[in-house]
Amino acid sequence: MPEPLLEVRNLTVHFPTDDGLVKAVDGVSISLQQGETLGVVGESGSGKSVTFLTVMGLIRTGQAVIEGEVIFQGQDLLKLPPDEMRTVRGDKISMIFQDPMTSLHPFYKVGYQIVEAIRTHHKVSKQEAHDQAVEMLRRVNIPRPEERADQYPHEFSGGMRQRAMIAMALSLNPDLLIADEPTTALDVTVQAQILELIDRLKQEFNASVVIITHDLGVVAEHCENIQVMYAGKAVEFGGARDIYYNANHPYTWGLLRSIARLDQAPGERLNPIKGLPPSLIHVPPGCAFHPRCPYAFDRCKTDVPELLPTDGHHASACHLSLADKERIFHEEVMVRS
Amino acid sequence: MSVEVTERPAPQGQTERRPLIRLRGVKKYFPITRGILFQRHIGDVHAVDGVDLDVFEGETVGLVGETGCGKSTLARVIMRLFEATDGTIEFDGQDITHLKGRPLRELRRNMQMIFQDPFASLNPRKTVGSIIGEPYRLHGTVPRNRIKPEVQQLMELVGLNPEHYNRYPHEFSGGQRQRIGVARSLALRPRLIVCDEPVSALDVSIQAQILNLLEDLQEEFNLTYLFIAHDLSVVRHVSDRVAVMYLGKIVEMASGDTLYRSPKHPYTGALLSAVPIPDPDLAAQRQRIILEGDVPSPIDPPSGCRFHPRCPNAQFPRCKEEEPLLREFDPGQVAACHFPLEQAVVGEIIPTSG
Amino acid sequence: MGRYLIRRTLFLILVLFIVSLVTFIIFVKLPSSDPARRAVGKQTTPQQIANARRAFGLDKPVWVQYARFAKGLIPWPGLFLNEDVYFSYSNFVPVKEEVFSRLPVSMTLAFGAAVVWVLIGIPIGIISAVKRGSLADRAVMVFALFGVSAPVFWLAYLFLFVFWFKLHWAPQSGIPIGMSVWQAALTGRFVLPWLALSMTFAAFYARMIRGNLIETMGEDYIRTARAKGLSERRVIYKHGLRSALTPVVTMFGLDLGTLLGGAFITETVFNLPGIGQYAVRAIFNNDFPSVMGVTIFGAFFIALANLLVDVTYAFLDPRVRYT
């Protein structure tokens, strides 16, 4: 079994605020292999974004209390001094964000912003960097890239802006690309274009990808492995087929049941998860999901369940027995006949 | 395209009942001007460019389309937040196209709107009770001393705790704020509620709660919904009939089921094939119609069929020269296309389970 | 952009026209003594007064009088502030002479103060934004409070007292006869006036930069810049400041434009023969031609500054497009 590209071990990120300690990430472990696409699924407050912002070093000690390890290519990124971390960020690990409209600086040309990324990490001349930038724009299917490089972000459409962001993120040939809700702000046909682009470029650049999203459809189509997060913890992990055809956690069941699906007959009532997501300051004791869980029993209120493997690398953090999980899933959740 | 003044059969074919909302040839153009001292009118943004639509009482009509298709503008024209540049709008038989002043204000009691952003659509300086009760104060439909109990009743109806009457919007979560918006829109017992992307900004598990709420309220109060969204799965779930818009026009309209099982317009096909399916095996099987490029500008729409530059089925010169009209394919399904999708293609792009 | 500039220039001319008209109307309506009568002195004959009135043009109908003044505002050699119309009612010195000899003083004062407040205000605003909550930040905020609250004349006298009277570090204020503005500046006679005048602005700008920069640093594109691996210094200066300073440039242009019309309190306290001092005197003496001359100069600088600032904004912010 080769070394994982990225291994997050027991990461906690707590933010001290006036109202109390916000436990944004509370003991999360992730293992990402070279060449893999990992989907990280969760709703607001799940900690999915904070986890990867911390991996990138964009959240640091000083703003938050951080514990655990983030091992990337053998090094613990959390222990790196800021200068060294900066050589990793952007060069070995890149990140793209949700809203391409606000993620690019409105006052600088698009080409310039890509050139800036390149020249920060590689010693090349301005001309060479510019040529590389234009080439990247071409590779992300932006027509007339030489003209476009001289334009400002507001002259691009939403989809094109996201492509430009991807071009910028991949311009240094990183080993890992983190995409934080890359398509949420985009139209559905543009979304399909962007995801297909990410898939293709992943092959061309031989990179690994993490897609952070709340859209279960997106991860089903593009991710080999999926991690489900809730209230700062990982509650389930498995391959795409494990999650969709054999989910083992009541939260995952809740998500699967509550979404409207194109491949299902319409008109039946949706099954939402009752209640509201928990406060991250006053996290419920025991299993954080228990107040909303239809299957909770006494133990759930006191013991925090650990993420334990049930089958291969399929793991879930739930006190229900495996037999119960499978039964409930097949009787109540599974949609296909 | 000239305005059709004569009576046209309703797109759906249901001519016996009078529709609650009837649109004929509705256009909304936003002028573009330029000049030194005196602004000359040099062009228009064709936001809505000739829409016919009937909405019957008690039904939910879904309106889907992407950025620039005009669905939000159309909704606001129906709500008379904008005045139509051309065409007619009838509400329950009454022509409301150019209504002004007092009659327009009274019309507002019958039509309300729920907005997308639960953060931005509530005044942060007002208490929830005040926000929900405002329609009563403005229209004088409820005496002052009865406002609070009425509002609290509404709050309970939408699933909010009536004791939170004096709280401020920022003390509520996104889903709760949207409930406040729903309560506010119900205050005057309107007949039509236009929902403009009501769940897009919410978490998935909360979306389902709000959609169920809307469904329950529709039954209880015999509401009619115009449901605008870009999430096709959601629209299909809630709508009886769905209209697909592209660049200011309706390109296809059918019942929810028909549209998703046998779409005729290639744009509809592209939309459907782009929707991610939460099922890895089905997702792997399906084919995609990936559209090239971006939506063209509504200032200068393409000639003939507006979709021709991006259409995988387009055949020239017909598609470039002749604009297709909406025609009936199957009972209850209309589409504007010269070379509609074959069912075999549809089977590949839309996976069905079982 | 061309269309826009033409439109703005036409408006500028319109504005100046309206300003001159309103100024004229105010003086016509003002219940004050007849300037002709005041000019000729105590012992007069009606004939002398009538002659004076004719010389001042006061015997003509109102709109003819206005037309004479308006003609003198056209920026054409020979017409502009011509001596037939534009002479002081108190001492008969041509307005043109006074204004042009005083303009360099006011300009030196305004530009110098501007340089000082930029050099003080902006760096401390940046420090206080970057090190938010620290001791440096609090110190800057205290300074800002002080600078914004302390009136210019109080500061002026304070500085004079401390730095000239007690410590003898600064030379005596004012410009002695015979010394050019240049020499005065070089011998340090403007230093205290610059400091006093700039304090309020420096304080205000520091606060504004601080607020803008804090807000800008929370924007998404800053997160992208950091994600690219840029050094924090580059993120702050090239990405943060670039956005945060843009509204400040606008303010700077407007402030400078206003100051060029004369900072009369500072000029009075420091005894600098600038336009501001002249304007105040003219107003107290009901000296209409002088007031008109000075007002139009002031209005011109402000209107021009407005125009330049708007145009500059379009260069700084590429999203802004004027048609």
PDB file of C-alpha atoms in Angstrom, chain C residues 47-293:
ATOM      1  CA  GLN C  47     -21.821 114.933  -7.277  1.00  0.00           C
ATOM      2  CA  GLN C  48     -18.806 113.000  -6.027  1.00  0.00           C
ATOM      3  CA  ILE C  49     -21.026 110.152  -4.957  1.00  0.00           C
ATOM      4  CA  ALA C  50     -22.721 110.143  -8.357  1.00  0.00           C
ATOM      5  CA  ASN C  51     -19.350 110.080 -10.075  1.00  0.00           C
ATOM      6  CA  ALA C  52     -18.233 107.218  -7.920  1.00  0.00           C
ATOM      7  CA  ARG C  53     -21.420 105.354  -8.647  1.00  0.00           C
ATOM      8  CA  ARG C  54     -20.830 105.757 -12.350  1.00  0.00           C
ATOM      9  CA  ALA C  55     -17.264 104.550 -11.978  1.00  0.00           C
ATOM     10  CA  PHE C  56     -18.438 101.509 -10.119  1.00  0.00           C
ATOM     11  CA  GLY C  57     -21.068 100.891 -12.711  1.00  0.00           C
ATOM     12  CA  LEU C  58     -23.772 101.108 -10.050  1.00  0.00           C
ATOM     13  CA  ASP C  59     -25.907 103.424 -12.132  1.00  0.00           C
ATOM     14  CA  LYS C  60     -26.596 100.741 -14.706  1.00  0.00           C
ATOM     15  CA  PRO C  61     -29.476  98.266 -14.468  1.00  0.00           C
ATOM     16  CA  VAL C  62     -28.842  95.133 -12.414  1.00  0.00           C
ATOM     17  CA  TRP C  63     -28.497  92.675 -15.248  1.00  0.00           C
ATOM     18  CA  VAL C  64     -26.003  94.945 -17.031  1.00  0.00           C
ATOM     19  CA  GLN C  65     -23.962  95.057 -13.861  1.00  0.00           C
ATOM     20  CA  TYR C  66     -24.029  91.291 -13.673  1.00  0.00           C
ATOM     21  CA  ALA C  67     -23.025  91.045 -17.311  1.00  0.00           C
ATOM     22  CA  ARG C  68     -19.981  93.187 -16.646  1.00  0.00           C
ATOM     23  CA  PHE C  69     -18.898  90.914 -13.837  1.00  0.00           C
ATOM     24  CA  ALA C  70     -19.630  87.820 -15.853  1.00  0.00           C
ATOM     25  CA  LYS C  71     -17.559  89.082 -18.733  1.00  0.00           C
ATOM     26  CA  GLY C  72     -14.679  89.461 -16.361  1.00  0.00           C
ATOM     27  CA  LEU C  73     -14.821  85.796 -15.549  1.00  0.00           C
ATOM     28  CA  ILE C  74     -14.182  84.549 -19.034  1.00  0.00           C
ATOM     29  CA  PRO C  75     -10.686  83.070 -19.032  1.00  0.00           C
ATOM     30  CA  TRP C  76      -9.352  85.109 -21.902  1.00  0.00           C
ATOM     31  CA  PRO C  77      -6.365  87.441 -21.650  1.00  0.00           C
ATOM     32  CA  GLY C  78      -7.617  90.978 -21.472  1.00  0.00           C
ATOM     33  CA  LEU C  79     -11.041  89.931 -20.262  1.00  0.00           C
ATOM     34  CA  PHE C  80     -10.210  87.864 -17.216  1.00  0.00           C
ATOM     35  CA  LEU C  81     -10.552  89.858 -14.021  1.00  0.00           C
ATOM     36  CA  ASN C  82     -10.138  93.026 -16.043  1.00  0.00           C
ATOM     37  CA  GLU C  83      -9.293  96.075 -13.999  1.00  0.00           C
ATOM     38  CA  ASP C  84     -12.250  98.163 -15.089  1.00  0.00           C
ATOM     39  CA  VAL C  85     -14.606  95.958 -13.158  1.00  0.00           C
ATOM     40  CA  TYR C  86     -12.499  93.951 -10.816  1.00  0.00           C
ATOM     41  CA  PHE C  87     -10.923  96.298  -8.363  1.00  0.00           C
ATOM     42  CA  SER C  88     -11.290  96.282  -4.640  1.00  0.00           C
ATOM     43  CA  TYR C  89     -13.980  98.592  -3.291  1.00  0.00           C
ATOM     44  CA  SER C  90     -11.856  99.293  -0.234  1.00  0.00           C
ATOM     45  CA  ASN C  91      -8.414 100.052  -1.545  1.00  0.00           C
ATOM     46  CA  PHE C  92      -8.849 100.091  -5.323  1.00  0.00           C
ATOM     47  CA  VAL C  93      -6.134  97.502  -5.840  1.00  0.00           C
ATOM     48  CA  PRO C  94      -7.012  95.354  -8.873  1.00  0.00           C
ATOM     49  CA  VAL C  95      -8.328  91.961  -7.858  1.00  0.00           C
ATOM     50  CA  LYS C  96      -6.139  90.291 -10.421  1.00  0.00           C
ATOM     51  CA  GLU C  97      -3.007  91.610  -8.796  1.00  0.00           C
ATOM     52  CA  GLU C  98      -4.024  90.530  -5.339  1.00  0.00           C
ATOM     53  CA  VAL C  99      -5.190  87.087  -6.342  1.00  0.00           C
ATOM     54  CA  PHE C 100      -2.178  86.216  -8.416  1.00  0.00           C
ATOM     55  CA  SER C 101       0.263  87.390  -5.820  1.00  0.00           C
ATOM     56  CA  ARG C 102      -1.547  85.478  -3.100  1.00  0.00           C
ATOM     57  CA  LEU C 103      -2.216  82.294  -5.007  1.00  0.00           C
ATOM     58  CA  PRO C 104       1.336  80.915  -4.635  1.00  0.00           C
ATOM     59  CA  VAL C 105       1.103  81.241  -0.879  1.00  0.00           C
ATOM     60  CA  SER C 106      -2.159  79.345  -0.657  1.00  0.00           C
ATOM     61  CA  MET C 107      -0.930  76.724  -3.062  1.00  0.00           C
ATOM     62  CA  THR C 108       2.266  76.177  -1.135  1.00  0.00           C
ATOM     63  CA  LEU C 109       0.270  75.851   2.030  1.00  0.00           C
ATOM     64  CA  ALA C 110      -2.242  73.440   0.492  1.00  0.00           C
ATOM     65  CA  PHE C 111       0.203  71.183  -1.331  1.00  0.00           C
ATOM     66  CA  GLY C 112       2.642  71.105   1.523  1.00  0.00           C
ATOM     67  CA  ALA C 113      -0.038  70.186   4.000  1.00  0.00           C
ATOM     68  CA  ALA C 114      -1.304  67.526   1.606  1.00  0.00           C
ATOM     69  CA  VAL C 115       2.117  65.929   1.399  1.00  0.00           C
ATOM     70  CA  VAL C 116       2.419  65.951   5.178  1.00  0.00           C
ATOM     71  CA  TRP C 117      -0.962  64.440   5.845  1.00  0.00           C
ATOM     72  CA  VAL C 118      -0.414  61.701   3.280  1.00  0.00           C
ATOM     73  CA  LEU C 119       2.999  60.874   4.719  1.00  0.00           C
ATOM     74  CA  ILE C 120       1.624  60.728   8.240  1.00  0.00           C
ATOM     75  CA  GLY C 121      -1.924  59.478   7.812  1.00  0.00           C
ATOM     76  CA  ILE C 122      -1.497  56.601   5.408  1.00  0.00           C
ATOM     77  CA  PRO C 123       1.331  54.678   7.029  1.00  0.00           C
ATOM     78  CA  ILE C 124      -0.188  54.853  10.463  1.00  0.00           C
ATOM     79  CA  GLY C 125      -3.550  53.837   9.060  1.00  0.00           C
ATOM     80  CA  ILE C 126      -1.922  50.785   7.479  1.00  0.00           C
ATOM     81  CA  ILE C 127      -0.089  49.815  10.658  1.00  0.00           C
ATOM     82  CA  SER C 128      -3.199  50.120  12.689  1.00  0.00           C
ATOM     83  CA  ALA C 129      -5.176  47.950  10.284  1.00  0.00           C
ATOM     84  CA  VAL C 130      -2.517  45.277   9.992  1.00  0.00           C
ATOM     85  CA  LYS C 131      -1.904  45.116  13.717  1.00  0.00           C
ATOM     86  CA  ARG C 132      -5.517  45.443  14.698  1.00  0.00           C
ATOM     87  CA  GLY C 133      -6.138  45.417  18.425  1.00  0.00           C
ATOM     88  CA  SER C 134      -2.489  45.931  19.339  1.00  0.00           C
ATOM     89  CA  LEU C 135      -0.988  48.817  21.253  1.00  0.00           C
ATOM     90  CA  ALA C 136       0.038  50.492  18.017  1.00  0.00           C
ATOM     91  CA  ASP C 137      -3.546  50.337  16.811  1.00  0.00           C
ATOM     92  CA  ARG C 138      -4.870  51.929  19.982  1.00  0.00           C
ATOM     93  CA  ALA C 139      -2.234  54.640  19.872  1.00  0.00           C
ATOM     94  CA  VAL C 140      -3.214  55.474  16.326  1.00  0.00           C
ATOM     95  CA  MET C 141      -6.872  55.650  17.275  1.00  0.00           C
ATOM     96  CA  VAL C 142      -6.099  58.020  20.138  1.00  0.00           C
ATOM     97  CA  PHE C 143      -4.107  60.190  17.788  1.00  0.00           C
ATOM     98  CA  ALA C 144      -6.998  60.123  15.347  1.00  0.00           C
ATOM     99  CA  LEU C 145      -9.433  61.188  17.993  1.00  0.00           C
ATOM    100  CA  PHE C 146      -7.181  64.023  18.977  1.00  0.00           C
ATOM    101  CA  GLY C 147      -6.554  65.170  15.446  1.00  0.00           C
ATOM    102  CA  VAL C 148     -10.174  65.150  14.505  1.00  0.00           C
ATOM    103  CA  SER C 149     -11.310  66.981  17.626  1.00  0.00           C
ATOM    104  CA  ALA C 150      -8.628  69.637  17.896  1.00  0.00           C
ATOM    105  CA  PRO C 151      -9.616  72.762  16.004  1.00  0.00           C
ATOM    106  CA  VAL C 152      -7.043  74.127  13.588  1.00  0.00           C
ATOM    107  CA  PHE C 153      -6.670  77.474  15.319  1.00  0.00           C
ATOM    108  CA  TRP C 154      -6.032  75.837  18.648  1.00  0.00           C
ATOM    109  CA  LEU C 155      -3.374  73.592  17.146  1.00  0.00           C
ATOM    110  CA  ALA C 156      -1.905  76.580  15.339  1.00  0.00           C
ATOM    111  CA  TYR C 157      -1.525  78.629  18.481  1.00  0.00           C
ATOM    112  CA  LEU C 158      -0.279  75.617  20.384  1.00  0.00           C
ATOM    113  CA  PHE C 159       2.449  74.977  17.842  1.00  0.00           C
ATOM    114  CA  LEU C 160       3.391  78.641  17.700  1.00  0.00           C
ATOM    115  CA  PHE C 161       3.613  78.809  21.436  1.00  0.00           C
ATOM    116  CA  VAL C 162       5.666  75.669  21.851  1.00  0.00           C
ATOM    117  CA  PHE C 163       7.871  75.605  18.807  1.00  0.00           C
ATOM    118  CA  TRP C 164       8.427  79.270  18.176  1.00  0.00           C
ATOM    119  CA  PHE C 165       7.918  81.148  21.360  1.00  0.00           C
ATOM    120  CA  LYS C 166       9.363  78.685  23.821  1.00  0.00           C
ATOM    121  CA  LEU C 167      11.729  76.461  21.919  1.00  0.00           C
ATOM    122  CA  HIS C 168      12.720  78.855  19.171  1.00  0.00           C
ATOM    123  CA  TRP C 169      12.855  75.999  16.731  1.00  0.00           C
ATOM    124  CA  ALA C 170      10.572  77.536  14.150  1.00  0.00           C
ATOM    125  CA  PRO C 171      11.069  80.935  12.609  1.00  0.00           C
ATOM    126  CA  GLN C 172       8.558  83.708  13.090  1.00  0.00           C
ATOM    127  CA  SER C 173       5.407  83.190  11.141  1.00  0.00           C
ATOM    128  CA  GLY C 174       4.310  85.277   8.208  1.00  0.00           C
ATOM    129  CA  ILE C 175       6.237  86.361   5.147  1.00  0.00           C
ATOM    130  CA  PRO C 176       8.230  89.583   5.473  1.00  0.00           C
ATOM    131  CA  ILE C 177       7.936  92.084   2.665  1.00  0.00           C
ATOM    132  CA  GLY C 178      10.406  91.388  -0.045  1.00  0.00           C
ATOM    133  CA  MET C 179      10.783  87.674   0.630  1.00  0.00           C
ATOM    134  CA  SER C 180       9.438  85.416  -2.101  1.00  0.00           C
ATOM    135  CA  VAL C 181       7.201  82.484  -1.325  1.00  0.00           C
ATOM    136  CA  TRP C 182      10.027  80.173  -2.297  1.00  0.00           C
ATOM    137  CA  GLN C 183      12.415  81.651   0.175  1.00  0.00           C
ATOM    138  CA  ALA C 184       9.776  81.599   2.838  1.00  0.00           C
ATOM    139  CA  ALA C 185       9.211  77.923   2.272  1.00  0.00           C
ATOM    140  CA  LEU C 186      12.884  77.136   2.290  1.00  0.00           C
ATOM    141  CA  THR C 187      13.516  78.991   5.493  1.00  0.00           C
ATOM    142  CA  GLY C 188      10.918  76.903   7.193  1.00  0.00           C
ATOM    143  CA  ARG C 189       8.198  79.478   7.586  1.00  0.00           C
ATOM    144  CA  PHE C 190       5.617  77.010   6.299  1.00  0.00           C
ATOM    145  CA  VAL C 191       6.491  74.105   8.542  1.00  0.00           C
ATOM    146  CA  LEU C 192       4.196  74.953  11.439  1.00  0.00           C
ATOM    147  CA  PRO C 193       1.324  75.967   9.179  1.00  0.00           C
ATOM    148  CA  TRP C 194       1.686  72.672   7.320  1.00  0.00           C
ATOM    149  CA  LEU C 195       1.628  70.691  10.536  1.00  0.00           C
ATOM    150  CA  ALA C 196      -1.350  72.515  11.978  1.00  0.00           C
ATOM    151  CA  LEU C 197      -3.389  72.267   8.816  1.00  0.00           C
ATOM    152  CA  SER C 198      -2.595  68.659   8.113  1.00  0.00           C
ATOM    153  CA  MET C 199      -3.333  67.214  11.546  1.00  0.00           C
ATOM    154  CA  THR C 200      -7.062  66.931  11.100  1.00  0.00           C
ATOM    155  CA  PHE C 201      -6.730  65.422   7.680  1.00  0.00           C
ATOM    156  CA  ALA C 202      -4.034  62.992   8.754  1.00  0.00           C
ATOM    157  CA  ALA C 203      -6.213  61.775  11.574  1.00  0.00           C
ATOM    158  CA  PHE C 204      -9.211  61.394   9.341  1.00  0.00           C
ATOM    159  CA  TYR C 205      -7.277  59.587   6.635  1.00  0.00           C
ATOM    160  CA  ALA C 206      -5.673  57.255   9.137  1.00  0.00           C
ATOM    161  CA  ARG C 207      -9.081  56.165  10.322  1.00  0.00           C
ATOM    162  CA  MET C 208     -10.370  55.802   6.816  1.00  0.00           C
ATOM    163  CA  ILE C 209      -7.441  53.739   5.610  1.00  0.00           C
ATOM    164  CA  ARG C 210      -7.737  51.581   8.659  1.00  0.00           C
ATOM    165  CA  GLY C 211     -11.418  50.924   8.059  1.00  0.00           C
ATOM    166  CA  ASN C 212     -11.016  50.337   4.334  1.00  0.00           C
ATOM    167  CA  LEU C 213      -8.057  48.056   4.716  1.00  0.00           C
ATOM    168  CA  ILE C 214      -9.678  45.951   7.410  1.00  0.00           C
ATOM    169  CA  GLU C 215     -12.701  45.528   5.218  1.00  0.00           C
ATOM    170  CA  THR C 216     -10.659  44.778   2.120  1.00  0.00           C
ATOM    171  CA  MET C 217      -8.564  42.193   3.905  1.00  0.00           C
ATOM    172  CA  GLY C 218     -11.724  40.211   4.529  1.00  0.00           C
ATOM    173  CA  GLU C 219     -12.532  39.919   0.848  1.00  0.00           C
ATOM    174  CA  ASP C 220     -12.401  36.654  -1.053  1.00  0.00           C
ATOM    175  CA  TYR C 221      -9.648  37.727  -3.397  1.00  0.00           C
ATOM    176  CA  ILE C 222      -7.318  38.209  -0.453  1.00  0.00           C
ATOM    177  CA  ARG C 223      -7.914  34.598   0.477  1.00  0.00           C
ATOM    178  CA  THR C 224      -7.092  33.627  -3.101  1.00  0.00           C
ATOM    179  CA  ALA C 225      -3.902  35.681  -2.996  1.00  0.00           C
ATOM    180  CA  ARG C 226      -2.794  33.907   0.186  1.00  0.00           C
ATOM    181  CA  ALA C 227      -3.781  30.556  -1.314  1.00  0.00           C
ATOM    182  CA  LYS C 228      -1.401  31.251  -4.178  1.00  0.00           C
ATOM    183  CA  GLY C 229       1.417  31.416  -1.674  1.00  0.00           C
ATOM    184  CA  LEU C 230       2.122  35.133  -1.890  1.00  0.00           C
ATOM    185  CA  SER C 231       4.041  36.710   0.966  1.00  0.00           C
ATOM    186  CA  GLU C 232       1.880  38.520   3.495  1.00  0.00           C
ATOM    187  CA  ARG C 233       3.576  41.776   2.598  1.00  0.00           C
ATOM    188  CA  ARG C 234       2.613  41.376  -1.023  1.00  0.00           C
ATOM    189  CA  VAL C 235      -0.911  40.406  -0.097  1.00  0.00           C
ATOM    190  CA  ILE C 236      -1.330  43.561   1.976  1.00  0.00           C
ATOM    191  CA  TYR C 237       0.340  46.013  -0.353  1.00  0.00           C
ATOM    192  CA  LYS C 238      -0.443  44.772  -3.818  1.00  0.00           C
ATOM    193  CA  HIS C 239      -3.846  43.264  -3.187  1.00  0.00           C
ATOM    194  CA  GLY C 240      -5.255  44.861  -0.067  1.00  0.00           C
ATOM    195  CA  LEU C 241      -4.061  48.424  -0.384  1.00  0.00           C
ATOM    196  CA  ARG C 242      -4.784  48.606  -4.051  1.00  0.00           C
ATOM    197  CA  SER C 243      -8.470  48.333  -3.296  1.00  0.00           C
ATOM    198  CA  ALA C 244      -8.447  50.146   0.027  1.00  0.00           C
ATOM    199  CA  LEU C 245      -6.707  53.230  -1.317  1.00  0.00           C
ATOM    200  CA  THR C 246      -8.965  53.809  -4.275  1.00  0.00           C
ATOM    201  CA  PRO C 247     -11.693  55.668  -2.373  1.00  0.00           C
ATOM    202  CA  VAL C 248      -8.978  57.570  -0.516  1.00  0.00           C
ATOM    203  CA  VAL C 249      -7.660  58.977  -3.774  1.00  0.00           C
ATOM    204  CA  THR C 250     -11.081  60.405  -4.422  1.00  0.00           C
ATOM    205  CA  MET C 251     -11.213  62.042  -1.014  1.00  0.00           C
ATOM    206  CA  PHE C 252      -7.708  63.392  -1.416  1.00  0.00           C
ATOM    207  CA  GLY C 253      -8.533  65.143  -4.648  1.00  0.00           C
ATOM    208  CA  LEU C 254     -11.602  66.749  -3.175  1.00  0.00           C
ATOM    209  CA  ASP C 255      -9.837  67.879  -0.010  1.00  0.00           C
ATOM    210  CA  LEU C 256      -6.957  69.352  -1.938  1.00  0.00           C
ATOM    211  CA  GLY C 257      -9.306  71.131  -4.307  1.00  0.00           C
ATOM    212  CA  THR C 258     -11.147  72.703  -1.414  1.00  0.00           C
ATOM    213  CA  LEU C 259      -7.945  73.781   0.275  1.00  0.00           C
ATOM    214  CA  LEU C 260      -6.651  75.492  -2.803  1.00  0.00           C
ATOM    215  CA  GLY C 261      -9.464  77.968  -2.400  1.00  0.00           C
ATOM    216  CA  GLY C 262      -7.728  79.149   0.752  1.00  0.00           C
ATOM    217  CA  ALA C 263      -7.358  77.856   4.286  1.00  0.00           C
ATOM    218  CA  PHE C 264      -8.254  81.076   5.945  1.00  0.00           C
ATOM    219  CA  ILE C 265      -7.953  80.155   9.603  1.00  0.00           C
ATOM    220  CA  THR C 266      -4.437  78.870   9.196  1.00  0.00           C
ATOM    221  CA  GLU C 267      -3.453  81.807   7.039  1.00  0.00           C
ATOM    222  CA  THR C 268      -4.828  84.253   9.569  1.00  0.00           C
ATOM    223  CA  VAL C 269      -3.171  82.711  12.596  1.00  0.00           C
ATOM    224  CA  PHE C 270       0.172  82.376  10.907  1.00  0.00           C
ATOM    225  CA  ASN C 271      -0.165  85.669   9.108  1.00  0.00           C
ATOM    226  CA  LEU C 272       0.362  84.206   5.665  1.00  0.00           C
ATOM    227  CA  PRO C 273      -0.776  86.431   2.818  1.00  0.00           C
ATOM    228  CA  GLY C 274      -2.867  83.882   1.026  1.00  0.00           C
ATOM    229  CA  ILE C 275      -6.200  83.891  -0.735  1.00  0.00           C
ATOM    230  CA  GLY C 276      -8.081  82.822   2.357  1.00  0.00           C
ATOM    231  CA  GLN C 277      -6.992  85.833   4.324  1.00  0.00           C
ATOM    232  CA  TYR C 278      -7.920  88.061   1.424  1.00  0.00           C
ATOM    233  CA  ALA C 279     -11.318  86.470   1.095  1.00  0.00           C
ATOM    234  CA  VAL C 280     -12.224  86.993   4.727  1.00  0.00           C
ATOM    235  CA  ARG C 281     -11.202  90.629   4.604  1.00  0.00           C
ATOM    236  CA  ALA C 282     -13.140  91.188   1.439  1.00  0.00           C
ATOM    237  CA  ILE C 283     -16.265  89.685   2.919  1.00  0.00           C
ATOM    238  CA  PHE C 284     -16.111  91.827   6.027  1.00  0.00           C
ATOM    239  CA  ASN C 285     -15.635  94.896   3.884  1.00  0.00           C
ATOM    240  CA  ASN C 286     -18.457  94.054   1.523  1.00  0.00           C
ATOM    241  CA  ASP C 287     -15.858  94.220  -1.191  1.00  0.00           C
ATOM    242  CA  PHE C 288     -17.851  92.588  -3.915  1.00  0.00           C
ATOM    243  CA  PRO C 289     -15.385  92.375  -6.811  1.00  0.00           C
ATOM    244  CA  SER C 290     -12.789  90.781  -4.592  1.00  0.00           C
ATOM    245  CA  VAL C 291     -15.307  88.336  -3.195  1.00  0.00           C
ATOM    246  CA  MET C 292     -16.450  87.424  -6.677  1.00  0.00           C
ATOM    247  CA  GLY C 293     -12.917  86.878  -7.871  1.00  0.00           C
TER     248      GLY C 293
END
